Amino acid sequence: MLDLALSVLFSSLIFVIFKLYALYKVETSYAIIVNYVVACLVGLFFYSGEVALAELPKKSWFAGTFALGLLFIIVFNLMAVTSQKVGVSVASVAAKMSLAIPVLFGLVLYNEKLGALKIIGIILALAAVYFASVKEKTPSLKRSALLLPVLVFLGSGLIDTSIKYIEETHIAKNEFPLFSATVFASAAGIGMVFVLLNSVRRPLKFNFRNILGGIALGIPNYFSILFLLKALNGQGLSSASVFTINNVAIVMFSTMLGIVLFKEKISPKNWGGISLAVVSILLVALS
C-alpha cells in the first residue's frame, strides 16, 4: 500500500505543477520535453545495475517502451486539445474514467476475480471521478467534438493497460528503474521530433523558466510511474484494485490540494464526488 500511496502523491503533484505552469507562464510544450529527459536521468540514477546501451534493444520490453513513449506524447497532445476545445473538466473526467479499461483487461487476461463489494466500489469510483471533476458550467458540445474525449479515454486506458501487461510479462523487479527511464527517453526523443517538425512554422525558443518547469515536473513524473509499477507487482492487491484506488485517490487528493494551495472553489457535486471516492476506495481495498 505504501507504493500505491507514493504513486498517488507524486501523480497529484504533477497536477499542482501544471497549475503553477499557468501561474508562472511556463510553456508546456517545451517543459514537457525537458521533463521526459529529467525523468530518464532520474531513472538511470536509481538503477543499480550496469547500463549498456547496446544491450537495451535486446531486452524483451524494449519495443514496449517505444510504444509507450509514443502513447505518452499522443495522449498528452490529445488532452491539451480536448482541454482547449471542449473543456478542462471534460478532459480530466475522460482521462481518469479510463480506469475501466485496465480493470476489464485484468478480468479478461488474468482471470482476476471481483466480489460484489469490489464491483460496487469500481462503479462508485467511476461516479466519483465524474462528480469530483465536473464543473458547474460546461461547454455546449458539437457531435464532432465528442471524438476528442473518447480518444483521451481510450488513450489513457491503453497506457495503463500497456504498463500492466509489460510489467506482468517482461520486467524483472530490479529493472523497474531502467524500464521507466527508457520509456521517458523514448517519449523525450519522440517529443523532440514533433517539436523540430513544428519548428518549420514556429521557431524554437527554450528559456530558463521552461527548463526549470521541466525539471520540477520530471522528478515526480518518474516516481509516479515507478511506484505504480511496484504497486502492480505487489501481492496484496489485484490490478483492478490498484488502478481503481490510484485513479480515484489522485482525483480526490489533487482536488484537496487545489483547495488548500490555490483556494479553488468546490461545488456540492464535487464534495459528493470526493465522498463517493472515499467509499469506493474503502470498498475496493477492504473487499
XYZ file of C-alpha atoms in Angstrom:
287
model
C 0.000 0.000 0.000
C 2.953 2.336 0.593
C 3.980 2.107 -3.082
C 0.418 2.910 -4.141
C 0.220 5.874 -1.729
C 3.502 7.248 -3.091
C 2.252 6.858 -6.685
C -0.863 8.856 -5.766
C 1.255 11.547 -4.057
C 3.632 12.057 -6.993
C 0.829 11.878 -9.578
C -1.116 14.552 -7.687
C 1.964 16.777 -7.551
C 2.020 16.675 -11.364
C -1.386 18.429 -11.452
C -0.120 21.049 -8.982
C 2.937 21.693 -11.173
C 0.758 22.078 -14.282
C -1.281 24.640 -12.342
C 1.935 26.504 -11.489
C 2.917 26.475 -15.177
C -0.033 28.744 -15.949
C 0.815 30.958 -12.964
C 4.469 31.417 -13.939
C 3.873 31.365 -17.726
C 5.875 28.204 -18.403
C 5.384 26.910 -21.952
C 4.106 23.384 -21.504
C 5.173 22.041 -24.904
C 8.844 22.804 -24.172
C 8.793 21.968 -20.467
C 7.243 18.567 -21.134
C 10.236 17.508 -23.263
C 12.680 18.664 -20.585
C 10.526 16.740 -18.095
C 10.986 13.494 -20.041
C 14.753 13.997 -20.255
C 14.942 14.648 -16.497
C 12.723 11.638 -15.714
C 15.021 9.467 -17.827
C 18.130 10.714 -15.995
C 16.491 10.153 -12.590
C 15.671 6.572 -13.613
C 19.256 5.911 -14.669
C 20.489 7.403 -11.377
C 18.368 4.986 -9.321
C 19.206 1.943 -11.460
C 21.853 -0.072 -9.590
C 22.870 -2.322 -12.490
C 25.190 -1.594 -15.385
C 23.638 0.364 -18.255
C 24.860 -0.963 -21.611
C 23.106 0.988 -24.371
C 23.947 -1.667 -26.964
C 22.145 -4.276 -24.854
C 18.908 -2.295 -24.405
C 17.349 -3.277 -27.772
C 17.786 -6.935 -26.767
C 15.529 -6.500 -23.726
C 12.125 -8.132 -24.204
C 10.417 -4.926 -23.042
C 12.353 -2.516 -25.296
C 9.760 -2.337 -28.102
C 7.109 -1.688 -25.461
C 8.967 1.364 -24.155
C 8.958 2.933 -27.623
C 5.216 2.288 -27.978
C 4.565 3.753 -24.509
C 6.701 6.821 -25.259
C 4.662 7.415 -28.409
C 1.429 6.972 -26.439
C 2.581 9.456 -23.777
C 3.159 12.139 -26.416
C -0.037 11.456 -28.380
C -2.312 11.295 -25.323
C -0.711 14.420 -23.835
C -1.445 16.357 -27.021
C -4.983 14.954 -27.171
C -5.573 16.107 -23.587
C -4.269 19.579 -24.448
C -6.554 19.885 -27.495
C -9.530 18.495 -25.550
C -8.930 20.987 -22.722
C -8.822 23.876 -25.201
C -11.761 22.901 -27.415
C -14.093 21.035 -25.037
C -13.009 21.970 -21.522
C -10.531 21.039 -18.799
C -13.140 19.194 -16.716
C -14.169 17.036 -19.696
C -10.519 16.138 -20.402
C -9.931 15.279 -16.729
C -13.023 13.080 -16.476
C -12.173 11.267 -19.729
C -8.616 10.551 -18.561
C -9.498 9.279 -15.089
C -12.598 7.265 -16.022
C -10.301 5.277 -18.312
C -9.570 3.137 -15.244
C -12.382 0.921 -16.570
C -10.113 -0.286 -19.409
C -7.251 -1.812 -17.344
C -9.818 -3.216 -14.900
C -11.566 -5.087 -17.739
C -8.162 -6.102 -19.103
C -7.246 -7.700 -15.770
C -10.537 -9.591 -15.661
C -10.211 -10.990 -19.180
C -6.484 -11.745 -19.453
C -5.575 -12.672 -15.884
C -8.955 -14.035 -14.737
C -8.914 -11.707 -11.747
C -11.913 -12.226 -9.505
C -14.187 -9.405 -8.417
C -16.524 -9.834 -5.498
C -19.808 -7.945 -5.163
C -18.287 -5.259 -2.904
C -15.390 -4.656 -5.300
C -17.750 -4.346 -8.283
C -19.840 -1.797 -6.357
C -16.629 0.021 -5.389
C -15.458 0.275 -9.033
C -18.870 1.572 -10.163
C -18.807 4.148 -7.360
C -15.233 5.036 -8.383
C -16.369 5.924 -11.910
C -19.156 8.086 -10.476
C -16.709 9.665 -8.002
C -14.267 10.649 -10.750
C -17.082 12.314 -12.701
C -18.637 14.254 -9.819
C -15.274 15.292 -8.317
C -14.107 16.706 -11.668
C -17.251 18.201 -13.212
C -17.705 21.974 -13.134
C -20.959 23.875 -12.791
C -20.608 25.411 -16.248
C -19.839 23.032 -19.094
C -19.430 23.990 -22.739
C -22.091 23.072 -25.269
C -20.622 20.288 -27.383
C -20.857 19.629 -31.073
C -21.088 15.985 -32.031
C -17.712 16.146 -33.786
C -16.066 17.413 -30.560
C -17.173 14.303 -28.662
C -14.469 12.333 -30.501
C -11.722 14.134 -28.556
C -12.673 12.982 -25.015
C -13.347 9.497 -26.408
C -9.776 9.398 -27.757
C -8.414 10.672 -24.413
C -10.412 7.950 -22.616
C -9.102 5.203 -24.919
C -5.521 6.514 -24.955
C -5.246 6.878 -21.171
C -6.721 3.417 -20.662
C -4.319 1.943 -23.206
C -1.334 3.453 -21.367
C -2.376 1.926 -18.019
C -3.177 -1.408 -19.679
C 0.166 -1.481 -21.523
C 2.093 -0.719 -18.329
C 0.320 -3.582 -16.571
C 0.910 -6.034 -19.432
C 4.618 -5.225 -19.803
C 5.137 -5.302 -16.033
C 3.409 -8.686 -15.820
C 5.177 -10.382 -18.723
C 8.572 -8.790 -19.345
C 10.080 -6.753 -16.493
C 12.188 -8.114 -13.650
C 11.775 -6.272 -10.348
C 15.332 -4.902 -10.422
C 14.728 -3.472 -13.918
C 11.832 -1.154 -12.971
C 14.074 1.970 -12.841
C 15.756 1.100 -16.172
C 12.430 0.359 -17.861
C 10.917 3.633 -16.613
C 13.995 5.585 -17.730
C 13.817 4.032 -21.206
C 10.109 4.868 -21.534
C 10.822 8.507 -20.717
C 13.823 8.566 -23.074
C 11.541 7.320 -25.864
C 8.947 9.978 -25.036
C 11.646 12.686 -24.992
C 13.013 11.582 -28.359
C 9.572 11.468 -29.988
C 8.653 14.821 -28.431
C 11.820 16.388 -29.846
C 10.944 15.095 -33.315
C 7.464 16.659 -33.029
C 8.929 19.999 -31.896
C 11.509 20.008 -34.707
C 8.803 19.307 -37.274
C 6.693 22.085 -35.759
C 9.669 24.481 -35.845
C 9.090 24.904 -39.584
C 6.101 27.069 -38.638
C 7.158 28.161 -35.152
C 10.869 28.885 -34.357
C 12.348 27.025 -31.379
C 12.805 29.033 -28.174
C 13.968 27.447 -24.955
C 14.314 29.640 -21.891
C 15.444 29.070 -18.319
C 11.871 29.169 -16.977
C 10.784 26.308 -19.262
C 13.822 24.251 -18.243
C 13.081 24.766 -14.526
C 9.458 23.800 -15.148
C 10.578 20.621 -16.885
C 12.924 19.697 -14.039
C 10.163 20.276 -11.472
C 7.798 18.028 -13.441
C 10.274 15.304 -14.400
C 11.114 14.148 -10.878
C 7.543 13.435 -9.640
C 6.610 12.144 -13.112
C 9.295 9.458 -12.893
C 8.364 8.391 -9.370
C 4.641 8.254 -10.194
C 5.365 5.556 -12.808
C 7.985 3.745 -10.712
C 5.730 3.372 -7.676
C 2.744 2.400 -9.853
C 4.865 -0.437 -11.283
C 5.860 -1.502 -7.773
C 2.230 -1.399 -6.612
C 1.157 -3.563 -9.561
C 3.947 -6.013 -8.737
C 2.887 -6.297 -5.090
C 0.998 -9.297 -3.793
C -1.643 -7.526 -1.718
C -3.945 -6.049 -4.392
C -5.180 -7.078 -7.851
C -4.521 -4.752 -10.802
C -8.226 -3.816 -10.765
C -7.865 -2.642 -7.169
C -4.591 -0.825 -7.853
C -5.918 1.155 -10.831
C -9.213 1.952 -9.106
C -7.605 3.207 -5.897
C -4.837 5.007 -7.816
C -7.089 6.981 -10.172
C -9.774 7.833 -7.629
C -7.265 8.813 -4.935
C -5.438 11.067 -7.426
C -8.680 12.903 -8.229
C -9.528 13.210 -4.533
C -6.059 14.277 -3.356
C -5.402 16.700 -6.244
C -8.804 18.281 -5.585
C -7.897 18.779 -1.936
C -4.509 20.243 -2.943
C -6.352 22.656 -5.248
C -8.484 23.829 -2.325
C -5.553 24.257 0.076
C -2.919 25.675 -2.294
C -4.954 27.598 -4.870
C -8.201 28.372 -2.997
C -10.230 26.604 -5.703
C -13.986 26.612 -5.152
C -15.611 23.211 -4.774
C -19.258 22.718 -5.681
C -21.663 20.409 -3.827
C -21.275 17.938 -6.726
C -17.505 17.952 -6.222
C -17.877 17.273 -2.489
C -20.282 14.456 -3.336
C -17.665 13.019 -5.688
C -14.978 13.197 -3.004
C -17.294 11.401 -0.563
C -18.014 8.693 -3.145
C -14.275 8.388 -3.739
C -13.632 7.629 -0.059
C -16.386 4.995 -0.027
C -15.174 3.389 -3.274
C -11.567 3.171 -2.063
C -12.658 1.539 1.197
C -14.841 -0.999 -0.652
C -12.140 -1.924 -3.159
C -9.278 -2.027 -0.637
C -11.115 -3.945 2.089
C -13.018 -6.425 -0.100
